[in-house]
Amino acid sequence: MRLCISKMSLIVLVLFVMAGCSEQAPAGIDPMDVEASLDTNPDIVMAGEQVELMTSFTGAEFAETAEVQFDIRVDGKVKLVDAAYTGNGQFTGSFTFPKKGIYNVYIHLYEDELHVTKKKLLEVKER
């Protein structure tokens, strides 16, 4: 009986987590049509130096009130960077990569009930 309750709790937890990250879109927006770009300033990213991460989206129009986060994986740990709306559909945030390598950068867009996540790779060089 106790094992059955534990399994049921695990199933409910998994469903809850999956629902929280689903890509439910407001009417007229297909999350599969949304694409994100990732640009940096400076263009060449160096370890230990602050870089400006910039993203914009195509496939739908988003209000400046949309929330955007850069989710950067560093040594298996998640580093979240909140992005600010800077105009012309662009969002920016700053980060300092600790060492050279290829980093996974997940771009999260939240607007109303829409949550879109796009993965980009970013190369960081050593000076």
GROMACS .gro file of N, CA and C in nm, residues 6-121:
model
  348
    6SER      N    1   0.360   0.596  -0.286
    6SER     CA    2   0.484   0.659  -0.331
    6SER      C    3   0.488   0.670  -0.483
    7LYS      N    4   0.447   0.566  -0.552
    7LYS     CA    5   0.445   0.570  -0.699
    7LYS      C    6   0.346   0.675  -0.748
    8MET      N    7   0.231   0.681  -0.685
    8MET     CA    8   0.129   0.778  -0.724
    8MET      C    9   0.181   0.920  -0.701
    9SER      N   10   0.249   0.943  -0.590
    9SER     CA   11   0.306   1.076  -0.562
    9SER      C   12   0.409   1.114  -0.666
   10LEU      N   13   0.491   1.019  -0.706
   10LEU     CA   14   0.593   1.044  -0.807
   10LEU      C   15   0.529   1.079  -0.940
   11ILE      N   16   0.424   1.009  -0.978
   11ILE     CA   17   0.355   1.037  -1.104
   11ILE      C   18   0.295   1.177  -1.102
   12VAL      N   19   0.232   1.215  -0.992
   12VAL     CA   20   0.173   1.349  -0.979
   12VAL      C   21   0.282   1.455  -0.988
   13LEU      N   22   0.395   1.433  -0.923
   13LEU     CA   23   0.505   1.528  -0.927
   13LEU      C   24   0.558   1.545  -1.069
   14VAL      N   25   0.576   1.436  -1.141
   14VAL     CA   26   0.625   1.443  -1.279
   14VAL      C   27   0.526   1.519  -1.367
   15LEU      N   28   0.399   1.492  -1.353
   15LEU     CA   29   0.298   1.564  -1.431
   15LEU      C   30   0.297   1.713  -1.398
   16PHE      N   31   0.314   1.746  -1.272
   16PHE     CA   32   0.318   1.886  -1.230
   16PHE      C   33   0.437   1.958  -1.292
   17VAL      N   34   0.553   1.897  -1.290
   17VAL     CA   35   0.674   1.957  -1.347
   17VAL      C   36   0.657   1.974  -1.498
   18MET      N   37   0.604   1.873  -1.564
   18MET     CA   38   0.585   1.882  -1.709
   18MET      C   39   0.486   1.992  -1.745
   19ALA      N   40   0.383   2.009  -1.666
   19ALA     CA   41   0.285   2.114  -1.694
   19ALA      C   42   0.345   2.252  -1.675
   20GLY      N   43   0.436   2.267  -1.582
   20GLY     CA   44   0.500   2.396  -1.556
   20GLY      C   45   0.591   2.441  -1.669
   21CYS      N   46   0.644   2.349  -1.746
   21CYS     CA   47   0.735   2.384  -1.854
   21CYS      C   48   0.673   2.362  -1.991
   22SER      N   49   0.543   2.343  -1.996
   22SER     CA   50   0.481   2.321  -2.126
   22SER      C   51   0.479   2.450  -2.206
   23GLU      N   52   0.468   2.436  -2.334
   23GLU     CA   53   0.467   2.552  -2.422
   23GLU      C   54   0.325   2.581  -2.466
   24GLN      N   55   0.238   2.617  -2.371
   24GLN     CA   56   0.103   2.655  -2.406
   24GLN      C   57   0.106   2.799  -2.454
   25ALA      N   58   0.048   2.821  -2.569
   25ALA     CA   59   0.057   2.952  -2.631
   25ALA      C   60  -0.077   3.024  -2.628
   26PRO      N   61  -0.070   3.156  -2.615
   26PRO     CA   62  -0.192   3.233  -2.634
   26PRO      C   63  -0.243   3.213  -2.776
   27ALA      N   64  -0.368   3.241  -2.797
   27ALA     CA   65  -0.429   3.221  -2.929
   27ALA      C   66  -0.347   3.287  -3.039
   28GLY      N   67  -0.324   3.214  -3.146
   28GLY     CA   68  -0.256   3.270  -3.262
   28GLY      C   69  -0.105   3.256  -3.261
   29ILE      N   70  -0.044   3.205  -3.154
   29ILE     CA   71   0.101   3.191  -3.150
   29ILE      C   72   0.135   3.042  -3.140
   30ASP      N   73   0.212   2.995  -3.237
   30ASP     CA   74   0.260   2.857  -3.234
   30ASP      C   75   0.404   2.859  -3.184
   31PRO      N   76   0.432   2.804  -3.066
   31PRO     CA   77   0.568   2.807  -3.012
   31PRO      C   78   0.673   2.747  -3.105
   32MET      N   79   0.632   2.654  -3.191
   32MET     CA   80   0.727   2.592  -3.284
   32MET      C   81   0.773   2.691  -3.391
   33ASP      N   82   0.693   2.797  -3.414
   33ASP     CA   83   0.729   2.898  -3.513
   33ASP      C   84   0.821   3.005  -3.456
   34VAL      N   85   0.836   3.008  -3.324
   34VAL     CA   86   0.918   3.111  -3.259
   34VAL      C   87   1.065   3.069  -3.263
   35GLU      N   88   1.148   3.158  -3.312
   35GLU     CA   89   1.293   3.136  -3.314
   35GLU      C   90   1.361   3.247  -3.235
   36ALA      N   91   1.473   3.214  -3.176
   36ALA     CA   92   1.550   3.311  -3.097
   36ALA      C   93   1.690   3.322  -3.156
   37SER      N   94   1.742   3.443  -3.156
   37SER     CA   95   1.882   3.464  -3.196
   37SER      C   96   1.962   3.488  -3.069
   38LEU      N   97   2.091   3.461  -3.076
   38LEU     CA   98   2.181   3.492  -2.965
   38LEU      C   99   2.302   3.562  -3.022
   39ASP      N  100   2.322   3.686  -2.980
   39ASP     CA  101   2.438   3.764  -3.021
   39ASP      C  102   2.510   3.810  -2.895
   40THR      N  103   2.636   3.848  -2.911
   40THR     CA  104   2.715   3.894  -2.796
   40THR      C  105   2.787   4.025  -2.831
   41ASN      N  106   2.817   4.098  -2.727
   41ASN     CA  107   2.901   4.217  -2.740
   41ASN      C  108   3.001   4.213  -2.625
   42PRO      N  109   3.129   4.191  -2.658
   42PRO     CA  110   3.191   4.184  -2.790
   42PRO      C  111   3.154   4.054  -2.864
   43ASP      N  112   3.181   4.054  -2.994
   43ASP     CA  113   3.149   3.938  -3.078
   43ASP      C  114   3.226   3.814  -3.035
   44ILE      N  115   3.350   3.831  -2.996
   44ILE     CA  116   3.433   3.720  -2.949
   44ILE      C  117   3.431   3.723  -2.796
   45VAL      N  118   3.381   3.616  -2.736
   45VAL     CA  119   3.365   3.610  -2.591
   45VAL      C  120   3.491   3.551  -2.529
   46MET      N  121   3.544   3.623  -2.431
   46MET     CA  122   3.666   3.579  -2.362
   46MET      C  123   3.633   3.541  -2.218
   47ALA      N  124   3.693   3.432  -2.173
   47ALA     CA  125   3.674   3.387  -2.035
   47ALA      C  126   3.721   3.495  -1.938
   48GLY      N  127   3.643   3.514  -1.832
   48GLY     CA  128   3.680   3.610  -1.728
   48GLY      C  129   3.643   3.754  -1.760
   49GLU      N  130   3.584   3.779  -1.876
   49GLU     CA  131   3.545   3.915  -1.913
   49GLU      C  132   3.393   3.921  -1.930
   50GLN      N  133   3.335   4.028  -1.879
   50GLN     CA  134   3.190   4.043  -1.890
   50GLN      C  135   3.149   4.059  -2.036
   51VAL      N  136   3.040   3.992  -2.071
   51VAL     CA  137   2.987   3.998  -2.207
   51VAL      C  138   2.839   4.034  -2.200
   52GLU      N  139   2.793   4.107  -2.298
   52GLU     CA  140   2.651   4.138  -2.308
   52GLU      C  141   2.587   4.033  -2.400
   53LEU      N  142   2.487   3.962  -2.347
   53LEU     CA  143   2.412   3.864  -2.423
   53LEU      C  144   2.288   3.933  -2.477
   54MET      N  145   2.259   3.916  -2.604
   54MET     CA  146   2.146   3.983  -2.668
   54MET      C  147   2.063   3.880  -2.744
   55THR      N  148   1.932   3.890  -2.730
   55THR     CA  149   1.844   3.800  -2.803
   55THR      C  150   1.725   3.877  -2.857
   56SER      N  151   1.675   3.829  -2.970
   56SER     CA  152   1.550   3.879  -3.025
   56SER      C  153   1.477   3.758  -3.082
   57PHE      N  154   1.349   3.773  -3.106
   57PHE     CA  155   1.265   3.661  -3.145
   57PHE      C  156   1.195   3.689  -3.277
   58THR      N  157   1.176   3.586  -3.356
   58THR     CA  158   1.097   3.594  -3.479
   58THR      C  159   0.987   3.488  -3.469
   59GLY      N  160   0.886   3.503  -3.551
   59GLY     CA  161   0.777   3.407  -3.553
   59GLY      C  162   0.654   3.456  -3.481
   60ALA      N  163   0.668   3.564  -3.404
   60ALA     CA  164   0.555   3.625  -3.333
   60ALA      C  165   0.601   3.758  -3.277
   61GLU      N  166   0.506   3.845  -3.249
   61GLU     CA  167   0.536   3.973  -3.187
   61GLU      C  168   0.520   3.958  -3.035
   62PHE      N  169   0.616   4.011  -2.961
   62PHE     CA  170   0.609   4.003  -2.815
   62PHE      C  171   0.619   4.143  -2.756
   63ALA      N  172   0.544   4.164  -2.650
   63ALA     CA  173   0.542   4.295  -2.584
   63ALA      C  174   0.671   4.315  -2.505
   64GLU      N  175   0.699   4.442  -2.478
   64GLU     CA  176   0.819   4.471  -2.398
   64GLU      C  177   0.803   4.423  -2.255
   65THR      N  178   0.683   4.384  -2.217
   65THR     CA  179   0.660   4.330  -2.083
   65THR      C  180   0.692   4.181  -2.074
   66ALA      N  181   0.725   4.119  -2.186
   66ALA     CA  182   0.764   3.978  -2.184
   66ALA      C  183   0.888   3.963  -2.097
   67GLU      N  184   0.900   3.849  -2.032
   67GLU     CA  185   1.017   3.821  -1.949
   67GLU      C  186   1.109   3.726  -2.024
   68VAL      N  187   1.238   3.756  -2.017
   68VAL     CA  188   1.338   3.673  -2.085
   68VAL      C  189   1.451   3.644  -1.986
   69GLN      N  190   1.496   3.519  -1.986
   69GLN     CA  191   1.610   3.478  -1.904
   69GLN      C  192   1.707   3.397  -1.989
   70PHE      N  193   1.835   3.419  -1.962
   70PHE     CA  194   1.939   3.334  -2.018
   70PHE      C  195   1.972   3.231  -1.910
   71ASP      N  196   1.969   3.106  -1.946
   71ASP     CA  197   1.995   2.994  -1.856
   71ASP      C  198   2.126   2.933  -1.905
   72ILE      N  199   2.233   2.954  -1.829
   72ILE     CA  200   2.368   2.914  -1.872
   72ILE      C  201   2.415   2.800  -1.783
   73ARG      N  202   2.465   2.695  -1.844
   73ARG     CA  203   2.512   2.578  -1.769
   73ARG      C  204   2.663   2.589  -1.752
   74VAL      N  205   2.705   2.600  -1.624
   74VAL     CA  206   2.847   2.613  -1.591
   74VAL      C  207   2.882   2.499  -1.496
   75ASP      N  208   2.965   2.407  -1.542
   75ASP     CA  209   3.006   2.291  -1.461
   75ASP      C  210   2.885   2.218  -1.403
   76GLY      N  211   2.782   2.202  -1.485
   76GLY     CA  212   2.664   2.129  -1.442
   76GLY      C  213   2.568   2.207  -1.355
   77LYS      N  214   2.598   2.332  -1.327
   77LYS     CA  215   2.511   2.415  -1.245
   77LYS      C  216   2.444   2.521  -1.332
   78VAL      N  217   2.321   2.554  -1.295
   78VAL     CA  218   2.244   2.652  -1.371
   78VAL      C  219   2.272   2.793  -1.318
   79LYS      N  220   2.305   2.882  -1.409
   79LYS     CA  221   2.322   3.024  -1.378
   79LYS      C  222   2.216   3.099  -1.456
   80LEU      N  223   2.127   3.168  -1.387
   80LEU     CA  224   2.020   3.243  -1.453
   80LEU      C  225   2.055   3.390  -1.462
   81VAL      N  226   2.035   3.446  -1.581
   81VAL     CA  227   2.060   3.589  -1.604
   81VAL      C  228   1.930   3.650  -1.656
   82ASP      N  229   1.874   3.743  -1.581
   82ASP     CA  230   1.755   3.813  -1.626
   82ASP      C  231   1.793   3.912  -1.736
   83ALA      N  232   1.712   3.915  -1.840
   83ALA     CA  233   1.736   4.006  -1.952
   83ALA      C  234   1.637   4.121  -1.944
   84ALA      N  235   1.683   4.238  -1.984
   84ALA     CA  236   1.599   4.358  -1.985
   84ALA      C  237   1.563   4.392  -2.130
   85TYR      N  238   1.444   4.444  -2.148
   85TYR     CA  239   1.401   4.487  -2.281
   85TYR      C  240   1.473   4.616  -2.314
   86THR      N  241   1.538   4.620  -2.431
   86THR     CA  242   1.616   4.738  -2.470
   86THR      C  243   1.561   4.806  -2.594
   87GLY      N  244   1.444   4.762  -2.641
   87GLY     CA  245   1.383   4.824  -2.759
   87GLY      C  246   1.402   4.741  -2.884
   88ASN      N  247   1.321   4.770  -2.984
   88ASN     CA  248   1.327   4.701  -3.113
   88ASN      C  249   1.320   4.549  -3.100
   89GLY      N  250   1.245   4.500  -3.001
   89GLY     CA  251   1.228   4.357  -2.984
   89GLY      C  252   1.349   4.285  -2.926
   90GLN      N  253   1.447   4.358  -2.872
   90GLN     CA  254   1.569   4.297  -2.822
   90GLN      C  255   1.574   4.298  -2.669
   91PHE      N  256   1.628   4.191  -2.614
   91PHE     CA  257   1.647   4.176  -2.470
   91PHE      C  258   1.795   4.150  -2.444
   92THR      N  259   1.850   4.210  -2.338
   92THR     CA  260   1.993   4.193  -2.308
   92THR      C  261   2.016   4.164  -2.161
   93GLY      N  262   2.127   4.096  -2.136
   93GLY     CA  263   2.173   4.068  -2.000
   93GLY      C  264   2.323   4.049  -2.004
   94SER      N  265   2.388   4.061  -1.888
   94SER     CA  266   2.535   4.050  -1.883
   94SER      C  267   2.577   3.929  -1.802
   95PHE      N  268   2.689   3.870  -1.843
   95PHE     CA  269   2.741   3.752  -1.774
   95PHE      C  270   2.891   3.744  -1.797
   96THR      N  271   2.962   3.685  -1.702
   96THR     CA  272   3.105   3.659  -1.715
   96THR      C  273   3.126   3.507  -1.712
   97PHE      N  274   3.174   3.453  -1.822
   97PHE     CA  275   3.200   3.310  -1.830
   97PHE      C  276   3.333   3.281  -1.761
   98PRO      N  277   3.337   3.182  -1.672
   98PRO     CA  278   3.457   3.160  -1.591
   98PRO      C  279   3.576   3.099  -1.665
   99LYS      N  280   3.550   3.022  -1.771
   99LYS     CA  281   3.661   2.957  -1.842
   99LYS      C  282   3.621   2.932  -1.986
  100LYS      N  283   3.720   2.900  -2.068
  100LYS     CA  284   3.693   2.875  -2.209
  100LYS      C  285   3.614   2.746  -2.224
  101GLY      N  286   3.546   2.736  -2.338
  101GLY     CA  287   3.469   2.615  -2.367
  101GLY      C  288   3.347   2.648  -2.451
  102ILE      N  289   3.270   2.545  -2.478
  102ILE     CA  290   3.143   2.560  -2.548
  102ILE      C  291   3.033   2.549  -2.443
  103TYR      N  292   2.952   2.652  -2.433
  103TYR     CA  293   2.848   2.659  -2.331
  103TYR      C  294   2.710   2.642  -2.395
  104ASN      N  295   2.623   2.570  -2.324
  104ASN     CA  296   2.481   2.564  -2.361
  104ASN      C  297   2.414   2.685  -2.298
  105VAL      N  298   2.348   2.764  -2.381
  105VAL     CA  299   2.272   2.880  -2.334
  105VAL      C  300   2.127   2.857  -2.375
  106TYR      N  301   2.041   2.846  -2.275
  106TYR     CA  302   1.898   2.830  -2.301
  106TYR      C  303   1.833   2.966  -2.284
  107ILE      N  304   1.756   3.005  -2.383
  107ILE     CA  305   1.687   3.133  -2.380
  107ILE      C  306   1.541   3.104  -2.348
  108HIS      N  307   1.495   3.158  -2.236
  108HIS     CA  308   1.356   3.138  -2.192
  108HIS      C  309   1.277   3.266  -2.218
  109LEU      N  310   1.164   3.252  -2.283
  109LEU     CA  311   1.073   3.363  -2.308
  109LEU      C  312   0.941   3.331  -2.239
  110TYR      N  313   0.896   3.423  -2.155
  110TYR     CA  314   0.768   3.409  -2.086
  110TYR      C  315   0.680   3.529  -2.121
  111GLU      N  316   0.561   3.499  -2.175
  111GLU     CA  317   0.463   3.606  -2.197
  111GLU      C  318   0.326   3.545  -2.176
  112ASP      N  319   0.252   3.603  -2.083
  112ASP     CA  320   0.123   3.548  -2.042
  112ASP      C  321   0.144   3.401  -2.007
  113GLU      N  322   0.073   3.310  -2.075
  113GLU     CA  323   0.087   3.167  -2.045
  113GLU      C  324   0.186   3.097  -2.137
  114LEU      N  325   0.252   3.172  -2.220
  114LEU     CA  326   0.349   3.116  -2.314
  114LEU      C  327   0.486   3.105  -2.249
  115HIS      N  328   0.548   2.989  -2.263
  115HIS     CA  329   0.687   2.968  -2.221
  115HIS      C  330   0.758   2.896  -2.335
  116VAL      N  331   0.851   2.966  -2.397
  116VAL     CA  332   0.930   2.910  -2.507
  116VAL      C  333   1.074   2.902  -2.462
  117THR      N  334   1.139   2.789  -2.489
  117THR     CA  335   1.280   2.771  -2.456
  117THR      C  336   1.355   2.733  -2.583
  118LYS      N  337   1.463   2.803  -2.610
  118LYS     CA  338   1.547   2.774  -2.726
  118LYS      C  339   1.691   2.756  -2.678
  119LYS      N  340   1.758   2.655  -2.731
  119LYS     CA  341   1.897   2.625  -2.692
  119LYS      C  342   1.993   2.678  -2.798
  120LYS      N  343   2.097   2.745  -2.751
  120LYS     CA  344   2.202   2.795  -2.840
  120LYS      C  345   2.337   2.753  -2.781
  121LEU      N  346   2.435   2.738  -2.867
  121LEU     CA  347   2.572   2.709  -2.822
  121LEU      C  348   2.654   2.836  -2.834
   0.00000   0.00000   0.00000
